[in-house]
């Protein structure tokens, strides 16, 4: 993670804390004041009614009582003494130590107890961590298998795979929440005579291992002998569930950020490649274009391309990235735009890489479908070119650095571009991809936030969003499978959910030569498949 | 199926061993703490007797009064010292509370009293805990380069040690440093600042806080006449966060160490693979692969197909 992103996240966390502090203060301070006043009045009235008691003696008594309560002694005047350190309570206490919940309603007061607690926790916490990892794995697999069966049911009914995946993800979360949050809340409400809010509060505070201790299950020890162990079992499974959910969210965020960056970069690279091809075509067809030899990006890029793609059939005309019919250089605009977007070349590169791979290529086909599977060559080409592109982009952009949070920016960029694209697509030709950059560049030349490669966005935002999330969820599912599952040979047959429909592209012969170039482009550079084949299996 | 079966077997054995560990702990705690509790209780009973004997108060009124006091005390409203006292919910204390909530330490010395406060705590915790973990993981990832990867490579190259030996040595050094910096020294500081705390109390507090157990029996900054209370509380928050970060760092280093020595594979546990995928800089290093990750330290380097995110097809 980059320094700037990290700083941004740190600032956000600090702001989050301050916000929480302010809210808690407004909510709680008044109530605390009220309670304090109540207590004070009770004290004064007591002293008033019982004048033989001196305030000092009362103070002393109160101090003793409070310290005894802190030690866990039950101060109600019951004559028979039941220790709070009986076996089941001590077991529960050890459980709270190991899980790092740490309620605190019971705690060791002797020095020996404290010392033993330290060493006990030193060994026990890692052990519990390992246990949690194991339980979480098994639980996750079981849950996923169960959900998988439901998924197959849905699939047989002919629902779209991506929506099935989303449904299954939501379903698994809901099942888990119901079992580990909903049922215990009701149980605690019944058994402990708490309100629904208090029971829910206790469940959440316990399962996130915060463990304040203001509410503790079976504190009065009314319940049966098995109550505490059952509560502890629930804690273990609930913790495992929470941990797996958190891992899933973390994976999702990671995938999201990676994808965003990679996609941006791919987009960028694709844009440059595509227009380079246009230049070639334009040279072939002798369409006059403008030159922009002083463009640093172009120079560097051309240099790198020449270095890398020695053998390719593309000529390297000294023309700029210009769409015929358009007066200005989109490339230059793109650089400026990218200068706002990317802070470092690696970001741009990675983003554009994947973006190019996943998003842009489908656009060449009218229905952004599956690619021919011979993508490796093209992918490396793209990546190298995109790397070059992004490197030069970043070198250019490093001088125009103006902010941070490129990730979120690029993320929001994509979203905005997505919506932008849908608007653009309406007014464009039957080949939206080709003409939309033209149109978008024409329509919003001042909107520097638009990449020139807006063209590669989807016309229909909703299926693409679903695709995006659905495929990410699939990735997360796979990445969080247990080792035993991973050991199984991964059938890397990318079953194409959608067939390539380039035939329809070829049939359309619009007036613009752009389409011709596009066809040529799509035949020359094999785009990556969609969904792309999974990466070579990471060794477990 | 044998690997899956074996993993189940391991899990079952592990759970049993774990339950035995808990029972052992319960027995020991019981044996240590019960006598003390008994003594305290007898003390309290005798005090109560003495108080009732020499005054006109009757038992019922006293119990009623005590109940009120204890109830308020549970919520952190102290009846002691007749002081207006430091409010529990001024800004610094509320910040402290929020940070104990999101780091899951959760002392419990102050808890939300109102219903709205409880509901807000639920939402705040559900959002804040994953968020904090994300931040800490991110920081730790970057710290790993500085603290773990570079030194281990250094040991390997300069000291010409085998990778396993180098990693073990590095881990021991790291542990010693962390213990001194985050336990011993803060314990000394706390035992100086907080009067009633002994060194062991302060050490116990540091340990319980940094493991996010947070029992709450010792909470710094709660003395009634604490000087510079706000600053003190904020510095404790900083200590918590930094200490937690280093705890995660140590844990992660240990995980990689276990990977290296084959423990995780033996127990069929998930390996510490997140960094593997991204950085391709395992704790064992040829030195060759160090180039790219060190060069673009700021990158998340999906430079090759393997680390590319990609759509996966679920095996159906």
mmCIF file with all atom_site columns, N, CA, C and O in Angstrom, chain A residues 1-2 16 28 32 36 52 74 78 81 83 85 98 100-101 110 128 151 209 261 349 354 471 532 534, chain B residues 18 21 30 33 37 41 56 83 88 104 113-114 118 124 142 212-213 269 298 300 303 308 311-312 316:
data_model
loop_
_atom_site.group_PDB
_atom_site.id
_atom_site.type_symbol
_atom_site.label_atom_id
_atom_site.label_alt_id
_atom_site.label_comp_id
_atom_site.label_asym_id
_atom_site.label_entity_id
_atom_site.label_seq_id
_atom_site.pdbx_PDB_ins_code
_atom_site.Cartn_x
_atom_site.Cartn_y
_atom_site.Cartn_z
_atom_site.occupancy
_atom_site.B_iso_or_equiv
_atom_site.pdbx_formal_charge
_atom_site.auth_seq_id
_atom_site.auth_comp_id
_atom_site.auth_asym_id
_atom_site.auth_atom_id
_atom_site.pdbx_PDB_model_num
ATOM 1   N N  . UNK A 1 1   ? 0.833   -1.197  0.000   1.00 0.00 ? 1   UNK A N  1
ATOM 2   C CA . UNK A 1 1   ? 0.000   0.000   0.000   1.00 0.00 ? 1   UNK A CA 1
ATOM 3   C C  . UNK A 1 1   ? 0.862   1.239   0.000   1.00 0.00 ? 1   UNK A C  1
ATOM 4   O O  . UNK A 1 1   ? 1.893   1.288   0.654   1.00 0.00 ? 1   UNK A O  1
ATOM 5   N N  . UNK A 1 2   ? 0.430   2.200   -0.729  1.00 0.00 ? 2   UNK A N  1
ATOM 6   C CA . UNK A 1 2   ? 1.235   3.387   -0.857  1.00 0.00 ? 2   UNK A CA 1
ATOM 7   C C  . UNK A 1 2   ? 1.206   4.244   0.381   1.00 0.00 ? 2   UNK A C  1
ATOM 8   O O  . UNK A 1 2   ? 0.280   4.186   1.193   1.00 0.00 ? 2   UNK A O  1
ATOM 9   N N  . UNK A 1 16  ? -12.633 9.265   12.286  1.00 0.00 ? 16  UNK A N  1
ATOM 10  C CA . UNK A 1 16  ? -13.673 8.367   12.773  1.00 0.00 ? 16  UNK A CA 1
ATOM 11  C C  . UNK A 1 16  ? -13.686 8.333   14.290  1.00 0.00 ? 16  UNK A C  1
ATOM 12  O O  . UNK A 1 16  ? -14.751 8.388   14.920  1.00 0.00 ? 16  UNK A O  1
ATOM 13  N N  . UNK A 1 28  ? -23.896 10.632  26.157  1.00 0.00 ? 28  UNK A N  1
ATOM 14  C CA . UNK A 1 28  ? -23.726 10.056  27.484  1.00 0.00 ? 28  UNK A CA 1
ATOM 15  C C  . UNK A 1 28  ? -23.556 11.074  28.590  1.00 0.00 ? 28  UNK A C  1
ATOM 16  O O  . UNK A 1 28  ? -23.868 10.780  29.742  1.00 0.00 ? 28  UNK A O  1
ATOM 17  N N  . UNK A 1 32  ? -24.918 10.695  32.482  1.00 0.00 ? 32  UNK A N  1
ATOM 18  C CA . UNK A 1 32  ? -23.952 10.505  33.567  1.00 0.00 ? 32  UNK A CA 1
ATOM 19  C C  . UNK A 1 32  ? -24.172 11.544  34.652  1.00 0.00 ? 32  UNK A C  1
ATOM 20  O O  . UNK A 1 32  ? -24.136 11.243  35.854  1.00 0.00 ? 32  UNK A O  1
ATOM 21  N N  . UNK A 1 36  ? -25.088 10.894  38.533  1.00 0.00 ? 36  UNK A N  1
ATOM 22  C CA . UNK A 1 36  ? -24.249 11.422  39.604  1.00 0.00 ? 36  UNK A CA 1
ATOM 23  C C  . UNK A 1 36  ? -25.080 12.231  40.595  1.00 0.00 ? 36  UNK A C  1
ATOM 24  O O  . UNK A 1 36  ? -24.907 12.132  41.817  1.00 0.00 ? 36  UNK A O  1
ATOM 25  N N  . UNK A 1 52  ? -26.238 9.753   62.969  1.00 0.00 ? 52  UNK A N  1
ATOM 26  C CA . UNK A 1 52  ? -25.126 9.244   63.767  1.00 0.00 ? 52  UNK A CA 1
ATOM 27  C C  . UNK A 1 52  ? -23.968 8.782   62.910  1.00 0.00 ? 52  UNK A C  1
ATOM 28  O O  . UNK A 1 52  ? -22.871 8.513   63.422  1.00 0.00 ? 52  UNK A O  1
ATOM 29  N N  . UNK A 1 74  ? -19.710 -10.469 45.798  1.00 0.00 ? 74  UNK A N  1
ATOM 30  C CA . UNK A 1 74  ? -21.095 -10.050 45.729  1.00 0.00 ? 74  UNK A CA 1
ATOM 31  C C  . UNK A 1 74  ? -21.478 -9.412  47.051  1.00 0.00 ? 74  UNK A C  1
ATOM 32  O O  . UNK A 1 74  ? -21.473 -10.053 48.092  1.00 0.00 ? 74  UNK A O  1
ATOM 33  N N  . UNK A 1 78  ? -26.089 -11.703 51.579  1.00 0.00 ? 78  UNK A N  1
ATOM 34  C CA . UNK A 1 78  ? -26.502 -13.096 51.719  1.00 0.00 ? 78  UNK A CA 1
ATOM 35  C C  . UNK A 1 78  ? -25.476 -13.799 52.592  1.00 0.00 ? 78  UNK A C  1
ATOM 36  O O  . UNK A 1 78  ? -24.281 -13.614 52.446  1.00 0.00 ? 78  UNK A O  1
ATOM 37  N N  . UNK A 1 81  ? -21.968 -18.134 51.380  1.00 0.00 ? 81  UNK A N  1
ATOM 38  C CA . UNK A 1 81  ? -20.947 -17.575 50.502  1.00 0.00 ? 81  UNK A CA 1
ATOM 39  C C  . UNK A 1 81  ? -20.705 -18.528 49.341  1.00 0.00 ? 81  UNK A C  1
ATOM 40  O O  . UNK A 1 81  ? -20.263 -19.649 49.533  1.00 0.00 ? 81  UNK A O  1
ATOM 41  N N  . UNK A 1 83  ? -18.529 -18.732 46.130  1.00 0.00 ? 83  UNK A N  1
ATOM 42  C CA . UNK A 1 83  ? -17.396 -18.043 45.523  1.00 0.00 ? 83  UNK A CA 1
ATOM 43  C C  . UNK A 1 83  ? -17.663 -17.781 44.049  1.00 0.00 ? 83  UNK A C  1
ATOM 44  O O  . UNK A 1 83  ? -18.340 -18.550 43.370  1.00 0.00 ? 83  UNK A O  1
ATOM 45  N N  . UNK A 1 85  ? -15.310 -17.762 42.063  1.00 0.00 ? 85  UNK A N  1
ATOM 46  C CA . UNK A 1 85  ? -14.251 -18.463 41.368  1.00 0.00 ? 85  UNK A CA 1
ATOM 47  C C  . UNK A 1 85  ? -14.499 -19.963 41.373  1.00 0.00 ? 85  UNK A C  1
ATOM 48  O O  . UNK A 1 85  ? -13.557 -20.739 41.440  1.00 0.00 ? 85  UNK A O  1
ATOM 49  N N  . UNK A 1 98  ? -8.574  -15.992 26.861  1.00 0.00 ? 98  UNK A N  1
ATOM 50  C CA . UNK A 1 98  ? -7.977  -16.568 25.656  1.00 0.00 ? 98  UNK A CA 1
ATOM 51  C C  . UNK A 1 98  ? -8.535  -15.926 24.402  1.00 0.00 ? 98  UNK A C  1
ATOM 52  O O  . UNK A 1 98  ? -7.820  -15.663 23.443  1.00 0.00 ? 98  UNK A O  1
ATOM 53  N N  . UNK A 1 100 ? -9.460  -13.047 24.140  1.00 0.00 ? 100 UNK A N  1
ATOM 54  C CA . UNK A 1 100 ? -9.169  -11.613 24.290  1.00 0.00 ? 100 UNK A CA 1
ATOM 55  C C  . UNK A 1 100 ? -10.410 -10.757 24.442  1.00 0.00 ? 100 UNK A C  1
ATOM 56  O O  . UNK A 1 100 ? -10.358 -9.544  24.250  1.00 0.00 ? 100 UNK A O  1
ATOM 57  N N  . UNK A 1 101 ? -11.527 -11.372 24.799  1.00 0.00 ? 101 UNK A N  1
ATOM 58  C CA . UNK A 1 101 ? -12.708 -10.556 25.052  1.00 0.00 ? 101 UNK A CA 1
ATOM 59  C C  . UNK A 1 101 ? -12.493 -9.768  26.340  1.00 0.00 ? 101 UNK A C  1
ATOM 60  O O  . UNK A 1 101 ? -12.552 -8.550  26.363  1.00 0.00 ? 101 UNK A O  1
ATOM 61  N N  . UNK A 1 110 ? -4.812  -11.231 43.184  1.00 0.00 ? 110 UNK A N  1
ATOM 62  C CA . UNK A 1 110 ? -3.546  -11.527 43.831  1.00 0.00 ? 110 UNK A CA 1
ATOM 63  C C  . UNK A 1 110 ? -2.417  -11.367 42.821  1.00 0.00 ? 110 UNK A C  1
ATOM 64  O O  . UNK A 1 110 ? -2.620  -11.437 41.612  1.00 0.00 ? 110 UNK A O  1
ATOM 65  N N  . UNK A 1 128 ? -5.391  -20.057 20.659  1.00 0.00 ? 128 UNK A N  1
ATOM 66  C CA . UNK A 1 128 ? -6.758  -19.803 20.248  1.00 0.00 ? 128 UNK A CA 1
ATOM 67  C C  . UNK A 1 128 ? -6.814  -19.243 18.845  1.00 0.00 ? 128 UNK A C  1
ATOM 68  O O  . UNK A 1 128 ? -7.747  -19.514 18.100  1.00 0.00 ? 128 UNK A O  1
ATOM 69  N N  . UNK A 1 151 ? -26.989 -22.581 -4.808  1.00 0.00 ? 151 UNK A N  1
ATOM 70  C CA . UNK A 1 151 ? -26.615 -21.904 -6.058  1.00 0.00 ? 151 UNK A CA 1
ATOM 71  C C  . UNK A 1 151 ? -26.915 -22.757 -7.257  1.00 0.00 ? 151 UNK A C  1
ATOM 72  O O  . UNK A 1 151 ? -27.430 -22.270 -8.267  1.00 0.00 ? 151 UNK A O  1
ATOM 73  N N  . UNK A 1 209 ? -15.084 -9.070  20.288  1.00 0.00 ? 209 UNK A N  1
ATOM 74  C CA . UNK A 1 209 ? -14.089 -9.215  21.359  1.00 0.00 ? 209 UNK A CA 1
ATOM 75  C C  . UNK A 1 209 ? -13.786 -7.924  22.094  1.00 0.00 ? 209 UNK A C  1
ATOM 76  O O  . UNK A 1 209 ? -12.745 -7.808  22.745  1.00 0.00 ? 209 UNK A O  1
ATOM 77  N N  . UNK A 1 261 ? -7.273  -0.314  -9.731  1.00 0.00 ? 261 UNK A N  1
ATOM 78  C CA . UNK A 1 261 ? -6.028  0.205   -10.242 1.00 0.00 ? 261 UNK A CA 1
ATOM 79  C C  . UNK A 1 261 ? -5.645  -0.479  -11.533 1.00 0.00 ? 261 UNK A C  1
ATOM 80  O O  . UNK A 1 261 ? -5.263  0.157   -12.506 1.00 0.00 ? 261 UNK A O  1
ATOM 81  N N  . UNK A 1 349 ? -0.042  1.753   -13.679 1.00 0.00 ? 349 UNK A N  1
ATOM 82  C CA . UNK A 1 349 ? 0.255   0.561   -14.451 1.00 0.00 ? 349 UNK A CA 1
ATOM 83  C C  . UNK A 1 349 ? -0.630  -0.583  -14.049 1.00 0.00 ? 349 UNK A C  1
ATOM 84  O O  . UNK A 1 349 ? -1.273  -1.211  -14.896 1.00 0.00 ? 349 UNK A O  1
ATOM 85  N N  . UNK A 1 354 ? -5.096  -4.296  -15.448 1.00 0.00 ? 354 UNK A N  1
ATOM 86  C CA . UNK A 1 354 ? -6.260  -5.151  -15.278 1.00 0.00 ? 354 UNK A CA 1
ATOM 87  C C  . UNK A 1 354 ? -7.486  -4.549  -15.913 1.00 0.00 ? 354 UNK A C  1
ATOM 88  O O  . UNK A 1 354 ? -8.341  -5.261  -16.441 1.00 0.00 ? 354 UNK A O  1
ATOM 89  N N  . UNK A 1 471 ? -18.252 -11.310 -10.008 1.00 0.00 ? 471 UNK A N  1
ATOM 90  C CA . UNK A 1 471 ? -16.988 -11.974 -10.271 1.00 0.00 ? 471 UNK A CA 1
ATOM 91  C C  . UNK A 1 471 ? -16.011 -11.778 -9.142  1.00 0.00 ? 471 UNK A C  1
ATOM 92  O O  . UNK A 1 471 ? -15.232 -12.653 -8.816  1.00 0.00 ? 471 UNK A O  1
ATOM 93  N N  . UNK A 1 532 ? -11.724 -13.643 -17.247 1.00 0.00 ? 532 UNK A N  1
ATOM 94  C CA . UNK A 1 532 ? -10.364 -14.081 -17.519 1.00 0.00 ? 532 UNK A CA 1
ATOM 95  C C  . UNK A 1 532 ? -10.075 -15.384 -16.804 1.00 0.00 ? 532 UNK A C  1
ATOM 96  O O  . UNK A 1 532 ? -10.674 -15.698 -15.781 1.00 0.00 ? 532 UNK A O  1
ATOM 97  N N  . UNK A 1 534 ? -8.366  -17.925 -14.468 1.00 0.00 ? 534 UNK A N  1
ATOM 98  C CA . UNK A 1 534 ? -7.786  -17.688 -13.144 1.00 0.00 ? 534 UNK A CA 1
ATOM 99  C C  . UNK A 1 534 ? -6.266  -17.708 -13.219 1.00 0.00 ? 534 UNK A C  1
ATOM 100 O O  . UNK A 1 534 ? -5.704  -18.290 -14.133 1.00 0.00 ? 534 UNK A O  1
ATOM 101 N N  . UNK B 2 18  ? -7.247  -27.930 23.617  1.00 0.00 ? 18  UNK B N  1
ATOM 102 C CA . UNK B 2 18  ? -7.604  -26.586 24.018  1.00 0.00 ? 18  UNK B CA 1
ATOM 103 C C  . UNK B 2 18  ? -8.550  -26.588 25.207  1.00 0.00 ? 18  UNK B C  1
ATOM 104 O O  . UNK B 2 18  ? -8.394  -25.795 26.141  1.00 0.00 ? 18  UNK B O  1
ATOM 105 N N  . UNK B 2 21  ? -6.663  -27.280 28.195  1.00 0.00 ? 21  UNK B N  1
ATOM 106 C CA . UNK B 2 21  ? -5.919  -26.095 28.627  1.00 0.00 ? 21  UNK B CA 1
ATOM 107 C C  . UNK B 2 21  ? -6.807  -25.164 29.433  1.00 0.00 ? 21  UNK B C  1
ATOM 108 O O  . UNK B 2 21  ? -6.395  -24.601 30.455  1.00 0.00 ? 21  UNK B O  1
ATOM 109 N N  . UNK B 2 30  ? -8.817  -20.831 40.203  1.00 0.00 ? 30  UNK B N  1
ATOM 110 C CA . UNK B 2 30  ? -9.646  -21.119 41.354  1.00 0.00 ? 30  UNK B CA 1
ATOM 111 C C  . UNK B 2 30  ? -8.801  -21.261 42.603  1.00 0.00 ? 30  UNK B C  1
ATOM 112 O O  . UNK B 2 30  ? -9.078  -20.665 43.642  1.00 0.00 ? 30  UNK B O  1
ATOM 113 N N  . UNK B 2 33  ? -7.211  -17.741 43.578  1.00 0.00 ? 33  UNK B N  1
ATOM 114 C CA . UNK B 2 33  ? -8.013  -16.568 43.891  1.00 0.00 ? 33  UNK B CA 1
ATOM 115 C C  . UNK B 2 33  ? -9.037  -16.796 44.984  1.00 0.00 ? 33  UNK B C  1
ATOM 116 O O  . UNK B 2 33  ? -9.462  -15.844 45.636  1.00 0.00 ? 33  UNK B O  1
ATOM 117 N N  . UNK B 2 37  ? -10.433 -14.099 47.828  1.00 0.00 ? 37  UNK B N  1
ATOM 118 C CA . UNK B 2 37  ? -11.820 -13.649 47.784  1.00 0.00 ? 37  UNK B CA 1
ATOM 119 C C  . UNK B 2 37  ? -12.501 -13.868 49.128  1.00 0.00 ? 37  UNK B C  1
ATOM 120 O O  . UNK B 2 37  ? -13.234 -13.022 49.628  1.00 0.00 ? 37  UNK B O  1
ATOM 121 N N  . UNK B 2 41  ? -14.088 -11.071 51.555  1.00 0.00 ? 41  UNK B N  1
ATOM 122 C CA . UNK B 2 41  ? -15.483 -11.104 51.919  1.00 0.00 ? 41  UNK B CA 1
ATOM 123 C C  . UNK B 2 41  ? -15.659 -11.051 53.437  1.00 0.00 ? 41  UNK B C  1
ATOM 124 O O  . UNK B 2 41  ? -16.541 -10.363 53.942  1.00 0.00 ? 41  UNK B O  1
ATOM 125 N N  . UNK B 2 56  ? -26.884 4.345   63.930  1.00 0.00 ? 56  UNK B N  1
ATOM 126 C CA . UNK B 2 56  ? -28.321 4.117   64.005  1.00 0.00 ? 56  UNK B CA 1
ATOM 127 C C  . UNK B 2 56  ? -28.892 3.579   62.718  1.00 0.00 ? 56  UNK B C  1
ATOM 128 O O  . UNK B 2 56  ? -30.105 3.458   62.557  1.00 0.00 ? 56  UNK B O  1
ATOM 129 N N  . UNK B 2 83  ? -16.183 14.353  45.267  1.00 0.00 ? 83  UNK B N  1
ATOM 130 C CA . UNK B 2 83  ? -15.647 15.315  44.302  1.00 0.00 ? 83  UNK B CA 1
ATOM 131 C C  . UNK B 2 83  ? -16.588 15.436  43.131  1.00 0.00 ? 83  UNK B C  1
ATOM 132 O O  . UNK B 2 83  ? -17.322 14.511  42.812  1.00 0.00 ? 83  UNK B O  1
ATOM 133 N N  . UNK B 2 88  ? -16.694 11.477  33.097  1.00 0.00 ? 88  UNK B N  1
ATOM 134 C CA . UNK B 2 88  ? -16.296 10.316  32.317  1.00 0.00 ? 88  UNK B CA 1
ATOM 135 C C  . UNK B 2 88  ? -16.477 10.506  30.832  1.00 0.00 ? 88  UNK B C  1
ATOM 136 O O  . UNK B 2 88  ? -16.085 9.671   30.047  1.00 0.00 ? 88  UNK B O  1
ATOM 137 N N  . UNK B 2 104 ? -11.007 -3.070  20.089  1.00 0.00 ? 104 UNK B N  1
ATOM 138 C CA . UNK B 2 104 ? -11.593 -4.225  20.786  1.00 0.00 ? 104 UNK B CA 1
ATOM 139 C C  . UNK B 2 104 ? -10.955 -4.497  22.134  1.00 0.00 ? 104 UNK B C  1
ATOM 140 O O  . UNK B 2 104 ? -11.087 -5.589  22.672  1.00 0.00 ? 104 UNK B O  1
ATOM 141 N N  . UNK B 2 113 ? -24.499 4.472   28.916  1.00 0.00 ? 113 UNK B N  1
ATOM 142 C CA . UNK B 2 113 ? -25.611 4.310   29.831  1.00 0.00 ? 113 UNK B CA 1
ATOM 143 C C  . UNK B 2 113 ? -26.944 4.353   29.109  1.00 0.00 ? 113 UNK B C  1
ATOM 144 O O  . UNK B 2 113 ? -27.870 3.646   29.446  1.00 0.00 ? 113 UNK B O  1
ATOM 145 N N  . UNK B 2 114 ? -27.029 5.214   28.114  1.00 0.00 ? 114 UNK B N  1
ATOM 146 C CA . UNK B 2 114 ? -28.328 5.417   27.491  1.00 0.00 ? 114 UNK B CA 1
ATOM 147 C C  . UNK B 2 114 ? -28.540 4.378   26.396  1.00 0.00 ? 114 UNK B C  1
ATOM 148 O O  . UNK B 2 114 ? -27.608 3.761   25.903  1.00 0.00 ? 114 UNK B O  1
ATOM 149 N N  . UNK B 2 118 ? -25.980 2.815   23.510  1.00 0.00 ? 118 UNK B N  1
ATOM 150 C CA . UNK B 2 118 ? -25.724 1.402   23.239  1.00 0.00 ? 118 UNK B CA 1
ATOM 151 C C  . UNK B 2 118 ? -25.919 1.097   21.765  1.00 0.00 ? 118 UNK B C  1
ATOM 152 O O  . UNK B 2 118 ? -25.118 0.401   21.154  1.00 0.00 ? 118 UNK B O  1
ATOM 153 N N  . UNK B 2 124 ? -21.178 1.581   15.662  1.00 0.00 ? 124 UNK B N  1
ATOM 154 C CA . UNK B 2 124 ? -19.807 2.093   15.622  1.00 0.00 ? 124 UNK B CA 1
ATOM 155 C C  . UNK B 2 124 ? -18.790 0.962   15.658  1.00 0.00 ? 124 UNK B C  1
ATOM 156 O O  . UNK B 2 124 ? -17.803 0.976   14.928  1.00 0.00 ? 124 UNK B O  1
ATOM 157 N N  . UNK B 2 142 ? 3.545   -2.583  5.573   1.00 0.00 ? 142 UNK B N  1
ATOM 158 C CA . UNK B 2 142 ? 4.661   -1.727  5.222   1.00 0.00 ? 142 UNK B CA 1
ATOM 159 C C  . UNK B 2 142 ? 5.804   -1.852  6.214   1.00 0.00 ? 142 UNK B C  1
ATOM 160 O O  . UNK B 2 142 ? 6.974   -1.826  5.851   1.00 0.00 ? 142 UNK B O  1
ATOM 161 N N  . UNK B 2 212 ? -5.403  -6.898  23.759  1.00 0.00 ? 212 UNK B N  1
ATOM 162 C CA . UNK B 2 212 ? -6.801  -6.480  23.575  1.00 0.00 ? 212 UNK B CA 1
ATOM 163 C C  . UNK B 2 212 ? -7.774  -7.248  24.455  1.00 0.00 ? 212 UNK B C  1
ATOM 164 O O  . UNK B 2 212 ? -8.958  -7.296  24.176  1.00 0.00 ? 212 UNK B O  1
ATOM 165 N N  . UNK B 2 213 ? -7.273  -7.838  25.517  1.00 0.00 ? 213 UNK B N  1
ATOM 166 C CA . UNK B 2 213 ? -8.191  -8.480  26.458  1.00 0.00 ? 213 UNK B CA 1
ATOM 167 C C  . UNK B 2 213 ? -8.952  -7.387  27.189  1.00 0.00 ? 213 UNK B C  1
ATOM 168 O O  . UNK B 2 213 ? -10.172 -7.336  27.185  1.00 0.00 ? 213 UNK B O  1
ATOM 169 N N  . UNK B 2 269 ? -2.934  -25.495 8.007   1.00 0.00 ? 269 UNK B N  1
ATOM 170 C CA . UNK B 2 269 ? -3.477  -24.176 8.243   1.00 0.00 ? 269 UNK B CA 1
ATOM 171 C C  . UNK B 2 269 ? -3.177  -23.296 7.041   1.00 0.00 ? 269 UNK B C  1
ATOM 172 O O  . UNK B 2 269 ? -2.241  -23.565 6.303   1.00 0.00 ? 269 UNK B O  1
ATOM 173 N N  . UNK B 2 298 ? 6.282   1.590   -3.042  1.00 0.00 ? 298 UNK B N  1
ATOM 174 C CA . UNK B 2 298 ? 4.963   2.172   -2.899  1.00 0.00 ? 298 UNK B CA 1
ATOM 175 C C  . UNK B 2 298 ? 3.915   1.442   -3.695  1.00 0.00 ? 298 UNK B C  1
ATOM 176 O O  . UNK B 2 298 ? 2.780   1.845   -3.742  1.00 0.00 ? 298 UNK B O  1
ATOM 177 N N  . UNK B 2 300 ? 1.714   -1.921  -5.119  1.00 0.00 ? 300 UNK B N  1
ATOM 178 C CA . UNK B 2 300 ? 1.188   -3.225  -4.752  1.00 0.00 ? 300 UNK B CA 1
ATOM 179 C C  . UNK B 2 300 ? 1.417   -4.186  -5.873  1.00 0.00 ? 300 UNK B C  1
ATOM 180 O O  . UNK B 2 300 ? 0.680   -5.113  -6.076  1.00 0.00 ? 300 UNK B O  1
ATOM 181 N N  . UNK B 2 303 ? 2.553   -7.263  -10.955 1.00 0.00 ? 303 UNK B N  1
ATOM 182 C CA . UNK B 2 303 ? 3.367   -7.138  -12.148 1.00 0.00 ? 303 UNK B CA 1
ATOM 183 C C  . UNK B 2 303 ? 3.304   -8.358  -13.017 1.00 0.00 ? 303 UNK B C  1
ATOM 184 O O  . UNK B 2 303 ? 3.897   -8.400  -14.076 1.00 0.00 ? 303 UNK B O  1
ATOM 185 N N  . UNK B 2 308 ? -2.243  -11.085 -10.470 1.00 0.00 ? 308 UNK B N  1
ATOM 186 C CA . UNK B 2 308 ? -3.332  -10.313 -11.016 1.00 0.00 ? 308 UNK B CA 1
ATOM 187 C C  . UNK B 2 308 ? -4.626  -10.772 -10.399 1.00 0.00 ? 308 UNK B C  1
ATOM 188 O O  . UNK B 2 308 ? -4.864  -11.942 -10.229 1.00 0.00 ? 308 UNK B O  1
ATOM 189 N N  . UNK B 2 311 ? -11.078 -12.752 -12.624 1.00 0.00 ? 311 UNK B N  1
ATOM 190 C CA . UNK B 2 311 ? -12.330 -13.436 -12.348 1.00 0.00 ? 311 UNK B CA 1
ATOM 191 C C  . UNK B 2 311 ? -12.051 -14.922 -12.235 1.00 0.00 ? 311 UNK B C  1
ATOM 192 O O  . UNK B 2 311 ? -11.253 -15.460 -12.959 1.00 0.00 ? 311 UNK B O  1
ATOM 193 N N  . UNK B 2 312 ? -12.715 -15.489 -11.340 1.00 0.00 ? 312 UNK B N  1
ATOM 194 C CA . UNK B 2 312 ? -12.556 -16.928 -11.185 1.00 0.00 ? 312 UNK B CA 1
ATOM 195 C C  . UNK B 2 312 ? -13.827 -17.605 -11.594 1.00 0.00 ? 312 UNK B C  1
ATOM 196 O O  . UNK B 2 312 ? -14.908 -17.131 -11.349 1.00 0.00 ? 312 UNK B O  1
ATOM 197 N N  . UNK B 2 316 ? -18.008 -25.756 -11.074 1.00 0.00 ? 316 UNK B N  1
ATOM 198 C CA . UNK B 2 316 ? -19.375 -26.268 -10.929 1.00 0.00 ? 316 UNK B CA 1
ATOM 199 C C  . UNK B 2 316 ? -19.524 -27.498 -11.778 1.00 0.00 ? 316 UNK B C  1
ATOM 200 O O  . UNK B 2 316 ? -19.077 -27.511 -12.910 1.00 0.00 ? 316 UNK B O  1
#
